[in-house]
Amino acid sequence: MTVANRTIVQVLLPVPLHRHFDYLVPTPVDTSLPLVGKRVLVPFGKSGKKVGLVISQSDQTEIEPGKLKPIIEVIDDTPILNRDQLSLRKWISHYYLAPFGELIFSSLPPAIRQGDRLVLKQEIFWQVTNSGKNLDTTSLNKAKKQQAILDFLLRQDSPCSKSHLDEKFQNWRNPMNELFRKELVEVIKQDAAFNLIQTDHIDINLSPEQLAAFNQIQAGLESNKRFLLDGVTGSGKTEIYIKAIQYTIHQGKQALVLVPEIGLTPHFISRFRQRINAKIALMHSGLTDNERLQSWIQAKNGMAKVIIGTRSAVWTPMKTPGLFIVDEEHDPSYKQQEGIRYSAKDVAILRASEENAPLILGSATPSLESLHNVEKNKLTRITLNNRAEDAQQPTFKIIDIRGKKVHGALSHDLLQSMEKVLADKKQVLLFQNRRGYSPVQMCHDCGWIYNCERCDTPLTYHKRINRLLCHHCGVQHRQENTCHECHSNEIIPVGHGTERLYETLSEYFPDSNILRIDRDTTRRKGAMDEYNEQILSGEVDILVGTQMLAKGHHFPDVTLVGIIDADMGLYSNDFRAGERMAQLITQVSGRAGRASHPGTVVIQTHYPDHPLIKTLLENDYHHFANLQLAERKLINLPPFQYQILLRAEGYDTGQPLNFLKQAEKALRSASGKLELFGPYPSPIEKRRGRYRYQLLIQSTQRSDLQSHMHECLKNLEQIKIGNKVRWSLDVDPMDLF
Ligand code: ADP
Ligand code: ZN
Ligand code: ZN
């Protein structure tokens, strides 16, 4: 119905409902300016308030006019998202079968969600006055520090910020105040984004191979092509990103770079800062809410030319989008595993095409999805086969540990190789993808295993804190020495986590400096920075750690990499486990012999003849990937199929199962085009006290799967028991847990 002379707005709220809410615009609000894309504060529920976003305005509503509530306040002067940005999000919410409101709000930084205003922080900057410019600075030679600071400021093209000065000088405040008193420098306030750091510009000459790759990319930048930059570890992919970004900035446009984890690769950012003479904004969870807000504003208004961030940075709006880069595109951390289960890589691909910008996915171990997209001509592959600066690819050696005597988890052969390397004063890196001391605690007398009560999975022993931890729900137990079944006191640790390996190594190599890197040792802010320095300075002899070591590090003195247990990925019930294992092995191996020293990779396995291991080592990752792709095709798995996983969990087994059975009926009756598997228990059947089940929905046509699921969404929402269980849809699930 029409409400005469009044404006009605349709508002999205951060609630998991597939609908918007109508509100009345009170008369004092100037409705001659459009409200679409602005945030409003609205009454919600009995006495609550929520921040919402206006998506349309009209004089129509289906609500009785008397029941329509007025908005409390319009928060923004100008829209925070324009129509294109709104319609892109609409599209993505459709793709992920997610409520539009929930998606919009999860795409915004926390400060904006909470209703903070978009105010750009002002910062203080120093610059030289006219009399400072006319001064012969040698006249300050009695005050060396003042002279140095003035000389430095004179060399800059723009005023200098505090952080900039901090980088260059220690204790610069007092001499600066002196210069100020002498009226040689002055202070100005301006937007933080003008904080351009003029570094001593380093330029690198690309190798012929890099240059050929870059030329190919550059030609495609104009026509918004999508590339897979498929280059072995250490081949200089980052250099190519930097060149492409420089080119983009030169065209007056912005670039967005996604990385898996910023904290682990501090080095990556500093390389960008050294080489790119423009404002770089960071976007990741290590920043404060306000820092994230500042980066967001600077990206949106075009001040920041480069945005570097982790998964959620993919939503950062840009005024002039010119390039999207996803580094280490195979990394599973791009997929969000809760709330709206989006893949930042896929969102970047969608954004690039909607915003008419080119895209580069980069990896030494591309995902099978991307390799498949190369075959379908959806991505153009560019390869780099050689390492920068003539570094050699490592050689591989398999150690068959069947029936062999091992020290802890270390075979005699591996220990011998380590001794040689250590005698040469080089470094060893050992990879074991398990943190803690031992992943299983077992009764030696009866075989009882100490499980988490809430998850039914074994508890991991952490020796330093002397606690048993559940890696699924975080629960902690005191270490116990008595079997719950037979009351024996013979509880033994089974398996070797990084903590236990560290212990074995300390006994075997008492004179070596050993460093453990995993989630437990890197929790402290700045820890990884410190470790990096210790490794690079040669202080460390042996490095032992989890997949954290596989991420883009550059350790020139590591000449031996040991993979303690390659068997885990071979017989898993997750069909992606093999791919994941091959990526990890290849990435970790890539840390060996990065500089001028040739490297060796030693792999311990009980299955030396397993075809996956053999192909990976005798040939390379790409042979392995082709083999896997052929297998996936044969048995109808992604990327040859599209999947959606419907999950349900509850405090008893009946309700979630019952829900999924009804869901299955609803899905089955509507169409014959989809394949349904289940419902069956999730691989981790019980987690945090909830029983978990799932139904897998699959089709060879994405459009069938999508349209059919949209038809059925209402039916799923109407299943009564659905209110009693937690259920969710996972489009393109990355792991089936
Ligand atoms: P990737 O990202 O492919 O692993 P990087 O870009 O990190 O490789 O390069 C590996 C190392 O080689 C880095 O230390 C980098 O500075 C150096 N490097 C890359 N390209 C060149 C080049 N053209 N000239 C000199 N050094 C280079
Ligand atoms: Zn027992
Ligand atoms: Zn648990």
XYZ file of C-alpha atoms and ligand atoms in Angstrom, residues 443-448 483-488 491, ligand 2:
14
model
C 46.329 -46.906 28.495
C 49.185 -49.316 27.973
C 47.268 -52.106 29.734
C 43.869 -51.991 28.049
C 44.116 -49.594 25.108
C 41.673 -47.040 26.470
C 42.941 -45.200 33.105
C 39.204 -44.623 33.309
C 38.531 -48.226 32.277
C 40.993 -50.474 34.124
C 42.464 -47.994 36.608
C 45.972 -48.843 35.532
C 49.001 -43.968 30.489
Zn 43.291 -49.223 30.956
